């Protein structure tokens, strides 16, 4: 089948799309980015209402544009729908985080062809894979440190366990040096606004042996750089291994050129991580460390388990470690929620002042979105939508200044760019070592995953760069 993939959400979801793509390609599917698909896989996210809306709109557009195509909605939003017993009118197949059962679900769907297009049957959820929630967690679900591949009937969480212990070499994406290397899933924290632990289960870490096998296979397929993927990788724990231990093992592989980290949670990073950083010589100097709010009262309501002062000393220590190691400034970017219940004007101002102090390289701004089943959804003093938008605009101004101050220093410098996307007739898209998006014009060999480029200016809204390749 000609299959198109669309991904919403986090690095973990991007990794899982990469893995779904491999599974389907192994079954003879052909991945397409243009043209008419026969199967459309939407790997969804439920972290905010707008993420869910994005998947809704995507599926609706696809249904209109390709009425004959089979649409499969999988991932966290699928999990929310299945657990709520809700229907999803645009999809023929709905799976949650048991998304790796897609092959079975597809076969079941194709075995009942009449179910495909009839509005009633197909979209009734009875025909799709039973929702993960109907399977009580497998009692074999071992604590994170001792994962095995013995699970047979795999509810979502253990399925991740199974996925974690099975090797997952990936088929090369065209023309990029970077691949996802998956090490962890789930989360043990309980932030009051967050739906993730409920959807992905407790933290599970992949055995070091499996991670190193995957890495060697990715390198044998021509990848040169890995993005370490997981939900809360700071929680990585397998036997005596912690995150910094597995990073130094990965770093030791000669043919690997670069290591990037997915989002980090400050409460999961210990002193050992910071102390070990100088030893990870292939680590790109960028850290995305979620702050969520710069106000201690709101951090407490969010159950983030740190104060702004602790967060600030952590990023200061990381900057110091990177400067010591490579003499360069580390880029620190972050996530911030505006309009959390209880955030009055005073709390917001305090948050903005502290955020400005951090000299972030980028700030991802989210308007608080109540998630069913979370503590925060039941809290008093919810902020109006109008107020949330007004605050997001104020923070957008702080973000643009921060991006300008950080990115401006690179004009005239030569940067090693990891190519991520290229289309004929337009500059190639990539990221620098500091994870700044850059559009590179000029000649780039077709098979190059990297290119050296001289930075010639700032892109739109200061959040990106423009450059010219040096060949
Ligand atoms: S650390 Fe908090 S915000 Fe991050 S996934 Fe876990 S519960 Fe959610």
mmCIF file of N, CA and C in Angstrom, residues 179-267:
data_model
loop_
_atom_site.group_PDB
_atom_site.id
_atom_site.type_symbol
_atom_site.label_atom_id
_atom_site.label_comp_id
_atom_site.label_asym_id
_atom_site.label_seq_id
_atom_site.Cartn_x
_atom_site.Cartn_y
_atom_site.Cartn_z
ATOM 1 N N UNK A 179 18.911 10.078 13.044
ATOM 2 C CA UNK A 179 17.869 9.083 13.319
ATOM 3 C C UNK A 179 17.522 9.125 14.797
ATOM 4 N N UNK A 180 16.378 8.570 15.154
ATOM 5 C CA UNK A 180 15.981 8.526 16.550
ATOM 6 C C UNK A 180 16.535 7.259 17.188
ATOM 7 N N UNK A 181 17.104 7.415 18.378
ATOM 8 C CA UNK A 181 17.566 6.253 19.148
ATOM 9 C C UNK A 181 16.746 6.238 20.432
ATOM 10 N N UNK A 182 15.920 5.245 20.546
ATOM 11 C CA UNK A 182 14.932 5.190 21.620
ATOM 12 C C UNK A 182 15.511 4.529 22.854
ATOM 13 N N UNK A 183 15.377 5.168 24.035
ATOM 14 C CA UNK A 183 15.960 4.560 25.248
ATOM 15 C C UNK A 183 14.948 4.407 26.380
ATOM 16 N N UNK A 184 13.838 5.177 26.350
ATOM 17 C CA UNK A 184 12.946 5.174 27.519
ATOM 18 C C UNK A 184 11.516 5.518 27.108
ATOM 19 N N UNK A 185 10.551 5.085 27.911
ATOM 20 C CA UNK A 185 9.156 5.452 27.655
ATOM 21 C C UNK A 185 8.465 5.643 28.995
ATOM 22 N N UNK A 186 7.318 6.329 28.994
ATOM 23 C CA UNK A 186 6.546 6.505 30.222
ATOM 24 C C UNK A 186 7.125 7.544 31.155
ATOM 25 N N UNK A 187 6.441 7.787 32.285
ATOM 26 C CA UNK A 187 6.901 8.806 33.238
ATOM 27 C C UNK A 187 6.392 8.497 34.649
ATOM 28 N N UNK A 188 7.286 8.693 35.654
ATOM 29 C CA UNK A 188 6.918 8.444 37.057
ATOM 30 C C UNK A 188 6.478 9.722 37.763
ATOM 31 N N UNK A 189 6.603 10.867 37.094
ATOM 32 C CA UNK A 189 6.215 12.120 37.748
ATOM 33 C C UNK A 189 4.699 12.280 37.683
ATOM 34 N N UNK A 190 4.193 13.289 38.377
ATOM 35 C CA UNK A 190 2.726 13.483 38.416
ATOM 36 C C UNK A 190 2.384 14.956 38.350
ATOM 37 N N UNK A 191 2.893 15.624 37.313
ATOM 38 C CA UNK A 191 2.594 17.050 37.172
ATOM 39 C C UNK A 191 1.079 17.204 37.045
ATOM 40 N N UNK A 192 0.545 18.181 37.758
ATOM 41 C CA UNK A 192 -0.917 18.245 37.924
ATOM 42 C C UNK A 192 -1.662 18.536 36.627
ATOM 43 N N UNK A 193 -0.981 19.023 35.588
ATOM 44 C CA UNK A 193 -1.643 19.364 34.324
ATOM 45 C C UNK A 193 -1.476 18.269 33.268
ATOM 46 N N UNK A 194 -0.684 17.246 33.579
ATOM 47 C CA UNK A 194 -0.205 16.378 32.506
ATOM 48 C C UNK A 194 -0.949 15.055 32.386
ATOM 49 N N UNK A 195 -1.253 14.701 31.172
ATOM 50 C CA UNK A 195 -2.036 13.495 30.872
ATOM 51 C C UNK A 195 -1.118 12.328 30.485
ATOM 52 N N UNK A 196 0.160 12.617 30.259
ATOM 53 C CA UNK A 196 1.078 11.612 29.709
ATOM 54 C C UNK A 196 1.231 10.356 30.567
ATOM 55 N N UNK A 197 1.513 10.470 31.863
ATOM 56 C CA UNK A 197 1.687 9.228 32.642
ATOM 57 C C UNK A 197 0.457 8.320 32.555
ATOM 58 N N UNK A 198 -0.708 8.939 32.482
ATOM 59 C CA UNK A 198 -1.930 8.123 32.391
ATOM 60 C C UNK A 198 -2.027 7.402 31.056
ATOM 61 N N UNK A 199 -1.447 7.989 30.020
ATOM 62 C CA UNK A 199 -1.562 7.402 28.679
ATOM 63 C C UNK A 199 -0.391 6.491 28.346
ATOM 64 N N UNK A 200 0.777 6.763 28.910
ATOM 65 C CA UNK A 200 1.961 5.982 28.526
ATOM 66 C C UNK A 200 2.499 5.113 29.653
ATOM 67 N N UNK A 201 1.935 5.240 30.857
ATOM 68 C CA UNK A 201 2.355 4.362 31.955
ATOM 69 C C UNK A 201 3.627 4.828 32.632
ATOM 70 N N UNK A 202 4.116 3.975 33.510
ATOM 71 C CA UNK A 202 5.297 4.288 34.313
ATOM 72 C C UNK A 202 6.552 4.275 33.439
ATOM 73 N N UNK A 203 7.630 4.864 33.963
ATOM 74 C CA UNK A 203 8.882 4.911 33.203
ATOM 75 C C UNK A 203 9.436 3.515 32.978
ATOM 76 N N UNK A 204 9.852 3.252 31.754
ATOM 77 C CA UNK A 204 10.495 1.991 31.417
ATOM 78 C C UNK A 204 11.756 2.324 30.638
ATOM 79 N N UNK A 205 12.844 1.659 30.941
ATOM 80 C CA UNK A 205 14.112 1.933 30.262
ATOM 81 C C UNK A 205 14.545 0.718 29.467
ATOM 82 N N UNK A 206 15.062 0.955 28.285
ATOM 83 C CA UNK A 206 15.512 -0.161 27.446
ATOM 84 C C UNK A 206 16.859 -0.664 27.949
ATOM 85 N N UNK A 207 17.103 -1.957 27.834
ATOM 86 C CA UNK A 207 18.396 -2.500 28.269
ATOM 87 C C UNK A 207 19.538 -1.880 27.450
ATOM 88 N N UNK A 208 20.662 -1.552 28.100
ATOM 89 C CA UNK A 208 21.791 -0.937 27.353
ATOM 90 C C UNK A 208 22.177 -1.752 26.127
ATOM 91 N N UNK A 209 22.179 -3.068 26.271
ATOM 92 C CA UNK A 209 22.574 -3.932 25.146
ATOM 93 C C UNK A 209 21.717 -3.677 23.917
ATOM 94 N N UNK A 210 20.416 -3.560 24.130
ATOM 95 C CA UNK A 210 19.526 -3.337 22.993
ATOM 96 C C UNK A 210 19.775 -1.965 22.376
ATOM 97 N N UNK A 211 20.006 -0.969 23.221
ATOM 98 C CA UNK A 211 20.265 0.381 22.711
ATOM 99 C C UNK A 211 21.524 0.378 21.841
ATOM 100 N N UNK A 212 22.570 -0.295 22.313
ATOM 101 C CA UNK A 212 23.827 -0.310 21.550
ATOM 102 C C UNK A 212 23.653 -1.107 20.254
ATOM 103 N N UNK A 213 22.840 -2.165 20.283
ATOM 104 C CA UNK A 213 22.570 -2.911 19.030
ATOM 105 C C UNK A 213 21.890 -1.999 18.022
ATOM 106 N N UNK A 214 20.878 -1.282 18.515
ATOM 107 C CA UNK A 214 20.157 -0.363 17.614
ATOM 108 C C UNK A 214 21.086 0.672 17.039
ATOM 109 N N UNK A 215 21.937 1.211 17.914
ATOM 110 C CA UNK A 215 22.853 2.259 17.447
ATOM 111 C C UNK A 215 23.737 1.720 16.337
ATOM 112 N N UNK A 216 24.290 0.509 16.552
ATOM 113 C CA UNK A 216 25.202 -0.050 15.532
ATOM 114 C C UNK A 216 24.445 -0.273 14.219
ATOM 115 N N UNK A 217 23.199 -0.676 14.297
ATOM 116 C CA UNK A 217 22.438 -0.887 13.061
ATOM 117 C C UNK A 217 22.166 0.452 12.369
ATOM 118 N N UNK A 218 21.819 1.465 13.150
ATOM 119 C CA UNK A 218 21.565 2.781 12.543
ATOM 120 C C UNK A 218 22.826 3.275 11.831
ATOM 121 N N UNK A 219 23.972 3.087 12.470
ATOM 122 C CA UNK A 219 25.233 3.528 11.857
ATOM 123 C C UNK A 219 25.525 2.707 10.611
ATOM 124 N N UNK A 220 25.185 1.420 10.658
ATOM 125 C CA UNK A 220 25.450 0.569 9.482
ATOM 126 C C UNK A 220 24.548 0.985 8.316
ATOM 127 N N UNK A 221 23.500 1.725 8.622
ATOM 128 C CA UNK A 221 22.611 2.198 7.550
ATOM 129 C C UNK A 221 22.959 3.600 7.100
ATOM 130 N N UNK A 222 24.046 4.131 7.628
ATOM 131 C CA UNK A 222 24.534 5.408 7.100
ATOM 132 C C UNK A 222 24.180 6.625 7.934
ATOM 133 N N UNK A 223 23.438 6.420 9.035
ATOM 134 C CA UNK A 223 23.170 7.567 9.902
ATOM 135 C C UNK A 223 24.458 7.965 10.604
ATOM 136 N N UNK A 224 24.578 9.248 10.920
ATOM 137 C CA UNK A 224 25.796 9.737 11.569
ATOM 138 C C UNK A 224 25.492 10.372 12.922
ATOM 139 N N UNK A 225 24.207 10.659 13.160
ATOM 140 C CA UNK A 225 23.830 11.404 14.362
ATOM 141 C C UNK A 225 22.557 10.796 14.929
ATOM 142 N N UNK A 226 22.439 10.763 16.268
ATOM 143 C CA UNK A 226 21.213 10.234 16.841
ATOM 144 C C UNK A 226 20.546 11.278 17.736
ATOM 145 N N UNK A 227 19.212 11.292 17.688
ATOM 146 C CA UNK A 227 18.399 12.062 18.628
ATOM 147 C C UNK A 227 17.926 11.054 19.663
ATOM 148 N N UNK A 228 18.363 11.244 20.926
ATOM 149 C CA UNK A 228 17.979 10.321 21.984
ATOM 150 C C UNK A 228 16.501 10.559 22.301
ATOM 151 N N UNK A 229 15.677 9.514 22.141
ATOM 152 C CA UNK A 229 14.225 9.687 22.268
ATOM 153 C C UNK A 229 13.663 8.987 23.498
ATOM 154 N N UNK A 230 12.664 9.608 24.091
ATOM 155 C CA UNK A 230 11.956 9.044 25.235
ATOM 156 C C UNK A 230 10.960 10.084 25.722
ATOM 157 N N UNK A 231 10.233 9.742 26.780
ATOM 158 C CA UNK A 231 9.252 10.683 27.329
ATOM 159 C C UNK A 231 9.910 11.519 28.422
ATOM 160 N N UNK A 232 10.651 10.896 29.294
ATOM 161 C CA UNK A 232 11.359 11.582 30.389
ATOM 162 C C UNK A 232 12.703 10.884 30.569
ATOM 163 N N UNK A 233 13.626 11.142 29.619
ATOM 164 C CA UNK A 233 14.866 10.351 29.560
ATOM 165 C C UNK A 233 15.729 10.528 30.803
ATOM 166 N N UNK A 234 15.511 11.606 31.539
ATOM 167 C CA UNK A 234 16.268 11.794 32.789
ATOM 168 C C UNK A 234 15.993 10.680 33.786
ATOM 169 N N UNK A 235 14.881 9.967 33.577
ATOM 170 C CA UNK A 235 14.521 8.848 34.473
ATOM 171 C C UNK A 235 15.184 7.551 34.032
ATOM 172 N N UNK A 236 16.009 7.605 32.969
ATOM 173 C CA UNK A 236 16.610 6.361 32.471
ATOM 174 C C UNK A 236 17.329 5.629 33.604
ATOM 175 N N UNK A 237 17.000 4.336 33.740
ATOM 176 C CA UNK A 237 17.605 3.519 34.809
ATOM 177 C C UNK A 237 17.536 2.072 34.377
ATOM 178 N N UNK A 238 18.697 1.452 34.197
ATOM 179 C CA UNK A 238 18.730 0.037 33.860
ATOM 180 C C UNK A 238 19.925 -0.559 34.581
ATOM 181 N N UNK A 239 19.638 -1.318 35.630
ATOM 182 C CA UNK A 239 20.725 -1.815 36.469
ATOM 183 C C UNK A 239 21.461 -0.621 37.061
ATOM 184 N N UNK A 240 22.789 -0.561 36.862
ATOM 185 C CA UNK A 240 23.568 0.558 37.418
ATOM 186 C C UNK A 240 23.579 1.741 36.461
ATOM 187 N N UNK A 241 23.025 1.523 35.286
ATOM 188 C CA UNK A 241 23.071 2.584 34.264
ATOM 189 C C UNK A 241 22.086 3.703 34.562
ATOM 190 N N UNK A 242 22.551 4.962 34.490
ATOM 191 C CA UNK A 242 21.701 6.137 34.496
ATOM 192 C C UNK A 242 21.871 6.816 33.153
ATOM 193 N N UNK A 243 21.150 7.911 32.914
ATOM 194 C CA UNK A 243 21.198 8.554 31.601
ATOM 195 C C UNK A 243 22.641 8.849 31.195
ATOM 196 N N UNK A 244 23.429 9.443 32.107
ATOM 197 C CA UNK A 244 24.782 9.846 31.722
ATOM 198 C C UNK A 244 25.639 8.630 31.352
ATOM 199 N N UNK A 245 25.348 7.476 31.973
ATOM 200 C CA UNK A 245 26.144 6.263 31.678
ATOM 201 C C UNK A 245 25.857 5.761 30.267
ATOM 202 N N UNK A 246 24.583 5.733 29.898
ATOM 203 C CA UNK A 246 24.281 5.237 28.554
ATOM 204 C C UNK A 246 24.761 6.254 27.509
ATOM 205 N N UNK A 247 24.715 7.551 27.845
ATOM 206 C CA UNK A 247 25.228 8.559 26.905
ATOM 207 C C UNK A 247 26.725 8.375 26.687
ATOM 208 N N UNK A 248 27.475 8.087 27.752
ATOM 209 C CA UNK A 248 28.924 7.950 27.537
ATOM 210 C C UNK A 248 29.230 6.679 26.753
ATOM 211 N N UNK A 249 28.390 5.642 26.917
ATOM 212 C CA UNK A 249 28.594 4.424 26.112
ATOM 213 C C UNK A 249 28.315 4.724 24.635
ATOM 214 N N UNK A 250 27.261 5.471 24.369
ATOM 215 C CA UNK A 250 26.919 5.842 22.990
ATOM 216 C C UNK A 250 28.037 6.724 22.418
ATOM 217 N N UNK A 251 28.506 7.649 23.225
ATOM 218 C CA UNK A 251 29.549 8.594 22.801
ATOM 219 C C UNK A 251 30.832 7.899 22.383
ATOM 220 N N UNK A 252 31.060 6.718 22.935
ATOM 221 C CA UNK A 252 32.325 6.004 22.685
ATOM 222 C C UNK A 252 32.382 5.324 21.321
ATOM 223 N N UNK A 253 31.256 5.288 20.604
ATOM 224 C CA UNK A 253 31.230 4.603 19.306
ATOM 225 C C UNK A 253 31.871 5.496 18.249
ATOM 226 N N UNK A 254 32.985 5.028 17.685
ATOM 227 C CA UNK A 254 33.806 5.862 16.784
ATOM 228 C C UNK A 254 33.030 6.473 15.630
ATOM 229 N N UNK A 255 32.249 5.645 14.934
ATOM 230 C CA UNK A 255 31.645 6.146 13.681
ATOM 231 C C UNK A 255 30.469 7.092 13.918
ATOM 232 N N UNK A 256 30.092 7.277 15.171
ATOM 233 C CA UNK A 256 29.011 8.225 15.470
ATOM 234 C C UNK A 256 29.581 9.633 15.535
ATOM 235 N N UNK A 257 28.927 10.574 14.879
ATOM 236 C CA UNK A 257 29.432 11.962 14.860
ATOM 237 C C UNK A 257 28.722 12.877 15.834
ATOM 238 N N UNK A 258 27.424 12.628 16.076
ATOM 239 C CA UNK A 258 26.710 13.589 16.918
ATOM 240 C C UNK A 258 25.609 12.964 17.741
ATOM 241 N N UNK A 259 25.363 13.560 18.903
ATOM 242 C CA UNK A 259 24.291 13.117 19.805
ATOM 243 C C UNK A 259 23.440 14.339 20.144
ATOM 244 N N UNK A 260 22.127 14.189 19.992
ATOM 245 C CA UNK A 260 21.216 15.256 20.438
ATOM 246 C C UNK A 260 20.262 14.651 21.457
ATOM 247 N N UNK A 261 19.774 15.501 22.356
ATOM 248 C CA UNK A 261 18.860 15.019 23.391
ATOM 249 C C UNK A 261 17.454 15.559 23.139
ATOM 250 N N UNK A 262 16.443 14.730 23.388
ATOM 251 C CA UNK A 262 15.055 15.206 23.298
ATOM 252 C C UNK A 262 14.763 16.041 24.559
ATOM 253 N N UNK A 263 13.523 16.431 24.772
ATOM 254 C CA UNK A 263 13.206 17.292 25.929
ATOM 255 C C UNK A 263 13.625 16.643 27.233
ATOM 256 N N UNK A 264 14.043 17.486 28.172
ATOM 257 C CA UNK A 264 14.480 17.022 29.493
ATOM 258 C C UNK A 264 13.598 17.636 30.565
ATOM 259 N N UNK A 265 13.361 16.892 31.640
ATOM 260 C CA UNK A 265 12.592 17.405 32.770
ATOM 261 C C UNK A 265 13.570 17.716 33.902
ATOM 262 N N UNK A 266 13.582 18.960 34.380
ATOM 263 C CA UNK A 266 14.602 19.353 35.368
ATOM 264 C C UNK A 266 14.621 18.487 36.620
ATOM 265 N N UNK A 267 13.426 18.035 37.058
ATOM 266 C CA UNK A 267 13.389 17.275 38.314
ATOM 267 C C UNK A 267 13.985 15.872 38.135
#
